[in-house]
Coordinates of C-alpha atoms and ligand atoms in Angstrom, one line a residue:
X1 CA 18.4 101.1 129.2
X2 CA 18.1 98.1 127.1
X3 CA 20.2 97.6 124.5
X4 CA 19.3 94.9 121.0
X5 CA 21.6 91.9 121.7
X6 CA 19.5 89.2 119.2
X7 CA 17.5 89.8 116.3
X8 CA 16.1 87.1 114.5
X9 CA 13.5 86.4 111.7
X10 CA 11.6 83.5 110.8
X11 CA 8.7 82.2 109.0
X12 CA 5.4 81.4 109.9
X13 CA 2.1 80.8 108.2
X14 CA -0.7 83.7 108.2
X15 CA -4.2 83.3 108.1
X16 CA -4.7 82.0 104.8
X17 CA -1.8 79.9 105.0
X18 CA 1.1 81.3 103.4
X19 CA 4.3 82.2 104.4
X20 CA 5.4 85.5 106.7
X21 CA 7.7 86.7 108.7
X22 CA 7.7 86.5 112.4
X23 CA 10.7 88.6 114.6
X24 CA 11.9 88.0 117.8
X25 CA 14.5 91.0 119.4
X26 CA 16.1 90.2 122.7
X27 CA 17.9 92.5 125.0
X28 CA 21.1 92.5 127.1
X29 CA 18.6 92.9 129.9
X30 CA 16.3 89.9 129.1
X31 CA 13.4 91.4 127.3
X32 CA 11.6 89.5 124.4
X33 CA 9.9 90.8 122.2
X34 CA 7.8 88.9 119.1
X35 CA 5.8 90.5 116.5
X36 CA 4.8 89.2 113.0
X37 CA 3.9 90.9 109.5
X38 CA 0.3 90.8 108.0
X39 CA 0.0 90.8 104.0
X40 CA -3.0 91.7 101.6
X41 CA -5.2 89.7 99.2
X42 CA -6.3 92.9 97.0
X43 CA -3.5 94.6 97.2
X44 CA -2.6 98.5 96.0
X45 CA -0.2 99.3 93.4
X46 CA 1.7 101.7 95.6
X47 CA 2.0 100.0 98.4
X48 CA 6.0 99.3 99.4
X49 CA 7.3 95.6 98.1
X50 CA 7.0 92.4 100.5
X51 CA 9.7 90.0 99.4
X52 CA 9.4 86.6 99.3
X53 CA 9.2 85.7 103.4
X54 CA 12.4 83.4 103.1
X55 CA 14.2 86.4 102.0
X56 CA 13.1 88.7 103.8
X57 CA 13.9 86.5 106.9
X58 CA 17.4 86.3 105.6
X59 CA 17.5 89.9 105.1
X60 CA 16.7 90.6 108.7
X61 CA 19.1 88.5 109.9
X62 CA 21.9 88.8 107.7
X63 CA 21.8 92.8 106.7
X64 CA 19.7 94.6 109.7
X65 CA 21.0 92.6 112.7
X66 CA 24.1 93.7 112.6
X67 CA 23.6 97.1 112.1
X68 CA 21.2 97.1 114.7
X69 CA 22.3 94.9 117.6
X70 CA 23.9 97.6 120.6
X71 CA 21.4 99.9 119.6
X72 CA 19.0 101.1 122.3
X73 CA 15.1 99.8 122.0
X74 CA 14.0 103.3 123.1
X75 CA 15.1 104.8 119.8
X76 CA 12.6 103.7 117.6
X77 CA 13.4 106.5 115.0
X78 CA 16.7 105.7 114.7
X79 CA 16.3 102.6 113.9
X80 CA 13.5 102.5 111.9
X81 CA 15.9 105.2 109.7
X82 CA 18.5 102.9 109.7
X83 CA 16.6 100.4 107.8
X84 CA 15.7 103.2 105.4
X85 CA 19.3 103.7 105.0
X86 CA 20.5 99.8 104.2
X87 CA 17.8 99.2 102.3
X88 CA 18.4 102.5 99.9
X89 CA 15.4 102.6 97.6
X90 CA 11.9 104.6 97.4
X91 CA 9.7 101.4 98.3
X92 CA 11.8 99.0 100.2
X93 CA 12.0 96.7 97.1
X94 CA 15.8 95.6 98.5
X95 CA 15.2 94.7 102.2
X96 CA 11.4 94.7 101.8
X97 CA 8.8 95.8 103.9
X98 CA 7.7 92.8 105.5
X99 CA 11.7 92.5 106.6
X100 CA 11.5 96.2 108.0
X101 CA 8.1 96.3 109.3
X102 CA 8.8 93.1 111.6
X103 CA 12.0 94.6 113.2
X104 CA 10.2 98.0 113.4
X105 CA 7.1 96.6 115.8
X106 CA 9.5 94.3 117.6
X107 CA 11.5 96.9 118.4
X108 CA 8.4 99.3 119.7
X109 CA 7.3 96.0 122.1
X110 CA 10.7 95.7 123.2
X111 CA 10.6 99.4 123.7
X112 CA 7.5 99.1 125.5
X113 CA 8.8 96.7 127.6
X114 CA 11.8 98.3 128.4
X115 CA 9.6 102.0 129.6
X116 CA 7.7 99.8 131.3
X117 CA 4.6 100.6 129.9
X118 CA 1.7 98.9 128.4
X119 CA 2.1 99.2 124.6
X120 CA -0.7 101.4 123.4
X121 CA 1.0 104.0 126.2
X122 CA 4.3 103.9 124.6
X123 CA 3.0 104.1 121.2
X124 CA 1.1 107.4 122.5
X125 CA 4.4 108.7 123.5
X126 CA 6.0 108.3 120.3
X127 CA 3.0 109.4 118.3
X128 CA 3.4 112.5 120.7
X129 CA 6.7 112.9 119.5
X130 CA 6.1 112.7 116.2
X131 CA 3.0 114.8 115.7
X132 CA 4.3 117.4 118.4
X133 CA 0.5 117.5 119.6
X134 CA -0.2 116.1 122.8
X135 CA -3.4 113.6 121.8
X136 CA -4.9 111.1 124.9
X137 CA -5.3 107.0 124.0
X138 CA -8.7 106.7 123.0
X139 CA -10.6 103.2 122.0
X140 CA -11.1 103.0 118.5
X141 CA -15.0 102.1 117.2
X142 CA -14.8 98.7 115.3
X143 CA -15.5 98.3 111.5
X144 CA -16.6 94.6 111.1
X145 CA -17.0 93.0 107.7
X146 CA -20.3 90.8 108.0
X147 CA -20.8 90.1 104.3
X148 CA -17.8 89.8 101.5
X149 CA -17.7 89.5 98.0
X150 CA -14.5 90.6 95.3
X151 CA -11.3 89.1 96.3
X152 CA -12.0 88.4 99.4
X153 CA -15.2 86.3 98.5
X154 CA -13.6 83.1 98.2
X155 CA -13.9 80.8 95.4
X156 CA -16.5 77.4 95.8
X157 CA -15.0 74.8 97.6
X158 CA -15.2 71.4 98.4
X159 CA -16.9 69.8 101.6
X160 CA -17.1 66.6 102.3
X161 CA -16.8 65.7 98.7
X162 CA -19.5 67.8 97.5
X163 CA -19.2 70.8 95.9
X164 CA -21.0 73.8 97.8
X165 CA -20.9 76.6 95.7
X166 CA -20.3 79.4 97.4
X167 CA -18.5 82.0 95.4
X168 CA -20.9 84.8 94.7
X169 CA -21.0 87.8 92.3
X170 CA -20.5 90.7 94.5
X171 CA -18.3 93.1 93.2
X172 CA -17.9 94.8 96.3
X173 CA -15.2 93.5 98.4
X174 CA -16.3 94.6 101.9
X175 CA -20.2 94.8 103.9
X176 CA -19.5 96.2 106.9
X177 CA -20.7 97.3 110.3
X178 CA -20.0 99.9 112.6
X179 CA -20.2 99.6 116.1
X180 CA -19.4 97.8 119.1
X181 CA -18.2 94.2 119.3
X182 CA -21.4 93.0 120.9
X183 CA -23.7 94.2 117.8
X184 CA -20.9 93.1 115.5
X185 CA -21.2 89.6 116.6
X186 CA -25.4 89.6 116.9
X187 CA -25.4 90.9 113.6
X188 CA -23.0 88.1 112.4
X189 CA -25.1 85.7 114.0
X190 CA -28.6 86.8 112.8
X191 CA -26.9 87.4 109.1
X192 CA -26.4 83.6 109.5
X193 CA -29.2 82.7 110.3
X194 CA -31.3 84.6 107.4
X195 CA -29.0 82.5 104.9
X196 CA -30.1 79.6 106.4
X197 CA -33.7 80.1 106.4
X198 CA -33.5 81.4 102.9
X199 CA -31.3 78.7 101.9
X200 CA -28.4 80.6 100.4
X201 CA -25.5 78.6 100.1
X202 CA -22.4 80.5 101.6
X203 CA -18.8 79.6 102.9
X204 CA -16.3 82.6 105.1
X205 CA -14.7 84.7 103.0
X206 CA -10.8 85.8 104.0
X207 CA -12.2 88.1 107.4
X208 CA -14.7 85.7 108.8
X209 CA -17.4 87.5 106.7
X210 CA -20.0 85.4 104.9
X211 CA -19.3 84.9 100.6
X212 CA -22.7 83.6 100.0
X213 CA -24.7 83.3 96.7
X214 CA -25.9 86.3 96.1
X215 CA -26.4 87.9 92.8
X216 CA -26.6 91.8 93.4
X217 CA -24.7 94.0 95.9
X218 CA -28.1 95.2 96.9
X219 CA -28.9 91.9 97.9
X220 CA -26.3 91.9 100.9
X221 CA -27.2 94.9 102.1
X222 CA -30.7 94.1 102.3
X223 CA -29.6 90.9 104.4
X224 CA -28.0 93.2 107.1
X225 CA -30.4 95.6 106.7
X226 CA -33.2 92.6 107.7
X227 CA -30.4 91.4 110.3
X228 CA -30.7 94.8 111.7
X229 CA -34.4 94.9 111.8
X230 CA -34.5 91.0 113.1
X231 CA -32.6 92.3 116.4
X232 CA -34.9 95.1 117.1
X233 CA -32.2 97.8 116.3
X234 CA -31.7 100.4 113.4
X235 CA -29.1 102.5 112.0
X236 CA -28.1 105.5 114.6
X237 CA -25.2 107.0 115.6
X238 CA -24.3 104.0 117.5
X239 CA -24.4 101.6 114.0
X240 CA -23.5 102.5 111.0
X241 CA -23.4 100.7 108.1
X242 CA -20.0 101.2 105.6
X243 CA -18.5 99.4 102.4
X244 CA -14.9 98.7 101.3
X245 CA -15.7 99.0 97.7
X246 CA -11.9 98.5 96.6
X247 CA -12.4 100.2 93.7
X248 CA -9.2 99.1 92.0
X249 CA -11.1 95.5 91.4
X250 CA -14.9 96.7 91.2
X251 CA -15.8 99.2 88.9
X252 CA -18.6 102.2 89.4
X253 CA -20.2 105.1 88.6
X254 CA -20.3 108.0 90.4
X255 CA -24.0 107.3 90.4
X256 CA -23.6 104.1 91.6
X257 CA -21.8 104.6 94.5
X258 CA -24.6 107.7 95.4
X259 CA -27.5 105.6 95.2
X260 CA -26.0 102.7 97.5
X261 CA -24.8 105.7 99.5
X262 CA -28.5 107.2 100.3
X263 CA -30.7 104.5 99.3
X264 CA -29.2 102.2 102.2
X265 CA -28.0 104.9 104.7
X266 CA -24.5 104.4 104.9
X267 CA -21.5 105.9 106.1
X268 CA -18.7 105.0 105.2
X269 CA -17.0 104.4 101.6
X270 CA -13.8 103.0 101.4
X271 CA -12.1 103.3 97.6
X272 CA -14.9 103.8 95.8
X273 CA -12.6 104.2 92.8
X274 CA -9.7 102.6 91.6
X275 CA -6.5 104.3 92.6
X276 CA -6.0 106.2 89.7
X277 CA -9.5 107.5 89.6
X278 CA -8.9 110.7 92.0
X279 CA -11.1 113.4 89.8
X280 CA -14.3 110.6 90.5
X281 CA -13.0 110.6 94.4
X282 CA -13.2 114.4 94.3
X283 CA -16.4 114.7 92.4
X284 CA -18.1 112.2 94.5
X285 CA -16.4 114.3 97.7
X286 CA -18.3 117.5 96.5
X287 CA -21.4 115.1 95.8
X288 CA -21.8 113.6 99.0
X289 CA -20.8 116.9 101.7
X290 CA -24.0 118.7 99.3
X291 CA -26.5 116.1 100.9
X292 CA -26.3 117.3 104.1
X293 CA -25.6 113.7 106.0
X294 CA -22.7 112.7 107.4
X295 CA -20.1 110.7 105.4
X296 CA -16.6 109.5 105.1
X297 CA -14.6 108.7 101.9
X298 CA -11.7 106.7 103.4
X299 CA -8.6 105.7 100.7
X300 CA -7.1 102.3 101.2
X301 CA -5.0 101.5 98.0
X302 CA -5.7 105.5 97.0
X303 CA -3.3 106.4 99.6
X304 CA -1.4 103.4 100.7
X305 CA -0.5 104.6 103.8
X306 CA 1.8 106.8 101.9
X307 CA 2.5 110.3 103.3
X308 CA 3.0 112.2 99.7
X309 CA -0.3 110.2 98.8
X310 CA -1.9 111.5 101.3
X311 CA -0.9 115.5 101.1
X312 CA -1.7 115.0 97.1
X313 CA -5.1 113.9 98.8
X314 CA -5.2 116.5 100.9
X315 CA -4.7 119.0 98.5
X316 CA -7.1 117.4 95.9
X317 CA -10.0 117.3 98.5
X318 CA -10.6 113.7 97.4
X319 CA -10.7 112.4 100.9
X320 CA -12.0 112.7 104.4
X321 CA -10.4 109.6 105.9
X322 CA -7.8 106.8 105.3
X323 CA -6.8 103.4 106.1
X324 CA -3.8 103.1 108.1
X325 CA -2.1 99.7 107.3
X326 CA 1.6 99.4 108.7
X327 CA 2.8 97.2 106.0
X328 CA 2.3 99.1 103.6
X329 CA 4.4 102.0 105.5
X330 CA 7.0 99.4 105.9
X331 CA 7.6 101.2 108.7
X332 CA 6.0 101.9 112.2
X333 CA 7.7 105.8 112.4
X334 CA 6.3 106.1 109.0
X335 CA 2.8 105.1 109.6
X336 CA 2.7 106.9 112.5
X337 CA 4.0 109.7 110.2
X338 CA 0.4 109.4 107.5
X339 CA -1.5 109.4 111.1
X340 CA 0.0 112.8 112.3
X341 CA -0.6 114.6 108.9
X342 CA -3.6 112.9 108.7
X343 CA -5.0 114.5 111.9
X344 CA -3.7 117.5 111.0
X345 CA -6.0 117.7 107.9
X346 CA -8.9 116.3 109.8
X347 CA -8.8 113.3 108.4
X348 CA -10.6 110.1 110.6
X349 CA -8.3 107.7 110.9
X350 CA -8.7 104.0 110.7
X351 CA -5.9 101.5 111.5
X352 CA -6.5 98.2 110.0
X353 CA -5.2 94.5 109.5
X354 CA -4.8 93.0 106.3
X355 CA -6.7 89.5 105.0
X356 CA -3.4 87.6 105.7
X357 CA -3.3 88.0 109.3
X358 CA -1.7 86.2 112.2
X359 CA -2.3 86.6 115.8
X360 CA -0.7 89.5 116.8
X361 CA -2.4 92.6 118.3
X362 CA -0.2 95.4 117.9
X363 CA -3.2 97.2 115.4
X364 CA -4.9 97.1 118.1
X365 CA -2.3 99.1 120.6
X366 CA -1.9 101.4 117.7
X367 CA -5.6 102.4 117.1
X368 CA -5.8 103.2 121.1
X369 CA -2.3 105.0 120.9
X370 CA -2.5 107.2 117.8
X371 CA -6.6 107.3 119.1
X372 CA -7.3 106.8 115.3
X373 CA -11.2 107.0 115.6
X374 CA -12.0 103.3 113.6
X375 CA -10.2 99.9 113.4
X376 CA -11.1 97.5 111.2
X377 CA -10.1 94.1 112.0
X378 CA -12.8 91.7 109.8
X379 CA -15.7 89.8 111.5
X380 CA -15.5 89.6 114.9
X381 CA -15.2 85.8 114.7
X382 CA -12.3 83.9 113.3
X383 CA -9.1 83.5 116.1
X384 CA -6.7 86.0 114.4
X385 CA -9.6 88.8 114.0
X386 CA -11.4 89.0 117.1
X387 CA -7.6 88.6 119.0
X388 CA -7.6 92.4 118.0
X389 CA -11.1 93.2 119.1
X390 CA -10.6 91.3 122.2
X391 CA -7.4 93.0 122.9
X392 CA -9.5 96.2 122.8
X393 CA -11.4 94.9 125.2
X394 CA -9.0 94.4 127.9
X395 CA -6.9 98.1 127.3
X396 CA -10.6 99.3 127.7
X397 CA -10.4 98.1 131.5
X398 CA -6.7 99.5 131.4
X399 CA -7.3 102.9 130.5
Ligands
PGA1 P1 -6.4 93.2 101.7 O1 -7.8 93.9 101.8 O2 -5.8 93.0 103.1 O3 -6.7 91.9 101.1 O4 -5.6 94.0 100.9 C1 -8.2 94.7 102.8 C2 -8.7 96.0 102.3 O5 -8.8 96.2 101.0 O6 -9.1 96.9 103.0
ZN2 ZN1 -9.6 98.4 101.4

């Protein structure tokens, strides 16, 4: 048994370079364990409250150590309730979740350390637990943003003194690929190279996808369509083409989102609509399963990895699949929670990181462990991105 004998929070700076929390748990038995908190750009109005990281840093180590040090590491659900407890309201607004969410993983890797067990093994065995359905690890099938525009499109910059304009006017947030991490990155490559020869002025976006000057949403996906082509493959089972429209900043019609749907073959469609729009989820639900192709309506700020969300989803028939982001659980017994009820319902699952990202890779463990059937961790090229992918990579040779 290991037992919690330090807990401590600090800050560090994320992806974009602001502030998060990092925690560290020790045990009497000389375990460490260090996981961090990722945090959004286009965030969702139900998701639970980050405090400010200097807060949150004293909240971990002023309120939740002491009530947490002498517990045992095994007992995740204990002492992910705890925090529940302490922190006493419906959206974590006093601890916050950024407080909760970094004791919560630390504690599962000092868990996992403590079963001595890889981590995507142990988070199978709680998952079991909690589901009460005995599901295998299974390797997740990567979503990889190659092209961005809305918030995550990045404003013009400066370089070198010159100003390169590359802020562009896409409204959608998110051109992604589906596929494995080879493809992801040819496709990347070859997407960079069109630019180039067409002279499009671009930057990286947030993920590591391109924000280049593009006028129409059509426009992007006719540069991966062409990227496609350029490499001598095509859309299959094996690559599929999806889009994070994130409705709540990027508004269209029902008719909109069909065309782009069928007239470039793609899959997936993340929040079409904003988050209050569920009769034009529904509609477009009842739409889409008529044409006889395969598709998936996934909710991201719709849901917010909220587990009443989700059932009103559920019950609606707005959905067939949801982003599962642990920060905005707050939470990793009640992420894993959304993923239980979320199989239950048939519901694909995809566990995903947020645009402020550091380098940890416990979404990655996750994915394998709940065997959510996507991840989506941004372009397979910038450090804190691709640490995810690669991490797939290497439980792939352990399972
Ligand atoms: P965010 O965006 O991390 O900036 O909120 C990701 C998404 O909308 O999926
Ligand atoms: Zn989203």
């Amino acid at each position: 048994m290991s037992v919690i004998k330090e807990v401590e929070g600090r800050k560090i700076l994320d992806s974009r370079g602001k502030e998060t929390v990092e925690v560290r748990i020790k045990t009497d038995d000389g375990l460490v364990a260090i996981d961090s908190v990722p945090s959004g750009t286009s965030t969702g109005g139900h998701e639970d409250i980050l405090v400010e990281p200097g807060l949150a840093c004293k909240n971990i180590n002023e309120i939740i150590a002491p009530q947490i040090i002498g517990q045992d590491v095994l007992l995740q659900n204990v002492i992910d309730q705890k925090m529940l407890e302490i922190d006493g309201t419906p959206n974590k607004a006093r601890l916050g979740a950024n407080a909760t969410l970094g004791v919560s993983l630390a504690t599962a890797r000092a868990g996992a350390l403590s079963a001595k067990m890889p981590l995507f093994w142990y988070l199978n065995r709680l998952f079991r637990k909690v589901s009460g359905v005995e599901i295998e690890p299974a390797l997740p099938i990567p979503i990889m943003v190659m092209i961005c525009g809305g918030k995550h499109g990045g404003p013009p910059r400066v370089d070198e003194g010159k100003h390169v304009e590359a802020g562009n006017n896409l409204c959608i947030q998110e051109f992604s690929v589906i596929g494995d991490l080879q493809t992801g990155k040819n496709i990347w490559h070859e997407i960079e190279k069109i630019l180039k020869q067409r002279k499009i002025k671009y930057n990286l976006g947030l993920e590591g996808a391109f924000s280049a000057q593009l006028q129409y949403d059509e426009d992007a996906l006719e540069i991966i369509d062409t990227a496609i082509k350029n490499l001598g493959l095509m859309l299959n089972q094996n690559i599929r083409l999806g889009l994070d429209i994130a409705g709540n900043n990027c508004q269209m019609t029902n008719e909109n989102v069909i065309n782009l749907w069928r007239n470039y073959n793609i899959y997936s469609l993340e929040d079409p609509f904003s988050e209050r729009d569920w009769e034009k989820f529904g509609q477009l639900k009842i739409e889409l399963s008529q044409a006889n192709r395969d598709y998936l309506i996934i909710g991201d700020d719709l849901f917010a990895t909220h587990k009443t969300l989700l059932q009103k989803g559920i019950n609606d028939l707005v959905a067939n699949g949801i982003i599962i982001k642990v920060n905005q659980a707050g939470t990793l017994s009640e992420a894993l929670e959304v993923v239980s009820l979320a199989k239950k319902a048939n519901y694909k699952c995809v566990v995903s990181h947020r645009s402020g990202e550091t380098t940890d890779t416990f979404i990655a463990d996750l994915a394998v462990g709940v065997a959510a059937e996507f991840i989506k961790s941004g372009a397979p090229i910038p450090k804190e991105r691709l640490l995810k992918y690669n991490r797939l990579e290497e439980i792939k040779g352990e399972l």
